[in-house]
């Protein structure tokens, strides 16, 4: 009888403890946007995390990218918002991010595998060694080429170290011979423009890290780019077709085989694989060279925690789980992205279900990731880089359509950036 | 048969009024019969104050502060710096000499857009209304056809026209089919400006045609009969009878279309994105891009530009009130 009573008592206590445990479970809110299936892929991984950590529950709120760009900063500025989010404006939101370092068991693992991208959120001076972001997708700008058109035209594709001029000449020749409307196109984005500008010698920053956007290198590529838009080498519709800093790509033209050479980025790979299929052969080639380099620009999204969270330890625990190689490799494999994780870059990720074009393209971008210019990383990590990008797109377009001369446009770029720097409270 | 229902309805009304009677009587006692009207107005005043007056006041605070912070407490006071920066020009006729060149381009674009779009739209609407007011075959069908674009979402309108006008769109395909060369309808500044006016007229003309048609039908037929008996010419009938009697309706149409033209945004934003360059950027798009799309977001500058725009709209509205009153007195 006594034993039965004790057993009953223990069961009741256990049930009480269990229900209390559930009631006390930490709930984290994760605001996530996706270009493809990133949120679904993270949700799958997070289920495994919850199974290992029953005291932590994670609610994944999928939101449009516009909400991350426009609503999230407002929420964060007012001290509210989710515990963690998937964001792309790393420099701009860095001031709200939680430093994970005090909560991590092995900070060196993070430094070793994500070191280059961790710098993008270190905006608190030279001594800032915080770990604020998990780069879950590395994107790299680079050129796509319609190989079938080259074959049909009987023109040899320029080699790995070919210059911008080599590619322009070849693309124009192919377009003429195959009656393709557009020889070249570049997404209407200051981010895309920055790669070739750095290749032409643009430094973007002085030795102290202050922005000096317009220099000889920047001007040299700007002159070439404006000329190419005016003479039809570049598809004028892409840059001249919009106003302000509105983003415009030329992916549909590439998919429709009306474009020979297209400078965009690795995020297009999955779409091209899906929509082009076997219609024609396409390839990712090395970034064309200028006098100073042959580089694209890195970018991408990161999952970050926020300072205002009431559960910093749980947030760090979740992000540390997501950063581990096996979990991260699974996510990258599902989303067909370029890994930011150095170890995975070396080992190469297996992309199940991807066709040969996609696998080849992703492999090419993964190799390109290892040879990006340090300037490119510096540019991507600058907190006001969006101001530079916006000013570039808006002002260079004005020179293309003849609203201003190129010199006037370059002066305006400097003035716009100086104003943005002032409004954001300084260059650093 | 209906009596039981009536009785039930009466009972319902009495119960309902009974429920209200006590609180109403108490309220009257407490605040007095003269002030009871304010009690009824209070919910609307609260909503109006919270969502209209408060944002206007906040807008002034933003316009006189700088930085990129959202909370007013974190924004430094800059006085009239934002206004001065918007209005700073060496030569007001050349936007390239202005500190805010895009603002001035947007101002000029908006001015031209308002004059041309409103002018042509009112003229075409009047012409269409005059034709549809006649006894023509398929009149009902044509009235529906002209009104149909009004029912479409502005984004849909813009996407349809973008599909028609883009470089490899329907229009250029048609031109090439008949042996003509294609035209950069949306990447040439002049053509792009022409098309934003055209598309805007196409999308909104039906609404104003309908108002003018109603105005035409309200003109008494006996006036026309008297003119016909006097042997008045068609032009004389139009200029001496139709137009004067239609003038109050015309003024409504003018004012509505004028305000709508100043506020034009969605169709143009989707159709041209304000481009090429800033050739079709109107003032509202400038405000939106400065306040929300730029990084960092320049709320102060956007707020100052919106106040300047509000002043222009206020002047237009006062002019309209004056003209309307003049018409009414005449």
CSV table of N, CA, C and O in Angstrom, one decimal, chain A residues 1 54 61 79 135 150 161 181 290 300 310 394:
chain,number,residue,atom,x,y,z
A,1,UNK,N,0.8,-1.2,0.0
A,1,UNK,CA,0.0,0.0,0.0
A,1,UNK,C,0.9,1.3,0.0
A,1,UNK,O,0.7,2.2,-0.8
A,54,UNK,N,14.8,19.8,-25.4
A,54,UNK,CA,13.3,19.9,-25.2
A,54,UNK,C,12.9,21.2,-24.5
A,54,UNK,O,11.7,21.5,-24.5
A,61,UNK,N,9.0,32.1,-38.2
A,61,UNK,CA,8.0,32.9,-38.9
A,61,UNK,C,8.5,33.3,-40.3
A,61,UNK,O,9.4,34.1,-40.4
A,79,UNK,N,13.2,48.6,-30.1
A,79,UNK,CA,13.5,47.6,-29.0
A,79,UNK,C,12.7,46.4,-29.0
A,79,UNK,O,12.7,45.7,-28.0
A,135,UNK,N,26.8,33.1,-41.3
A,135,UNK,CA,26.5,33.3,-42.7
A,135,UNK,C,26.0,31.9,-43.3
A,135,UNK,O,26.7,31.0,-43.4
A,150,UNK,N,27.8,30.5,-78.2
A,150,UNK,CA,29.3,30.6,-78.6
A,150,UNK,C,29.5,29.5,-79.7
A,150,UNK,O,30.2,29.7,-80.7
A,161,UNK,N,41.7,33.9,-67.6
A,161,UNK,CA,42.2,35.2,-67.3
A,161,UNK,C,41.8,36.3,-68.3
A,161,UNK,O,42.5,37.3,-68.4
A,181,UNK,N,19.8,39.4,-79.4
A,181,UNK,CA,19.6,40.9,-79.2
A,181,UNK,C,20.6,41.5,-78.2
A,181,UNK,O,21.1,42.6,-78.5
A,290,UNK,N,40.3,43.0,-64.8
A,290,UNK,CA,40.7,44.4,-65.1
A,290,UNK,C,42.2,44.5,-64.8
A,290,UNK,O,42.8,43.5,-64.5
A,300,UNK,N,25.3,37.7,-49.4
A,300,UNK,CA,24.5,36.6,-48.9
A,300,UNK,C,23.8,37.0,-47.6
A,300,UNK,O,23.8,38.1,-47.2
A,310,UNK,N,15.4,37.9,-24.6
A,310,UNK,CA,15.5,37.6,-23.2
A,310,UNK,C,16.2,36.3,-22.9
A,310,UNK,O,16.4,35.9,-21.8
A,394,UNK,N,21.8,54.6,-59.1
A,394,UNK,CA,21.0,55.8,-59.5
A,394,UNK,C,21.8,56.8,-60.3
A,394,UNK,O,21.3,57.3,-61.4
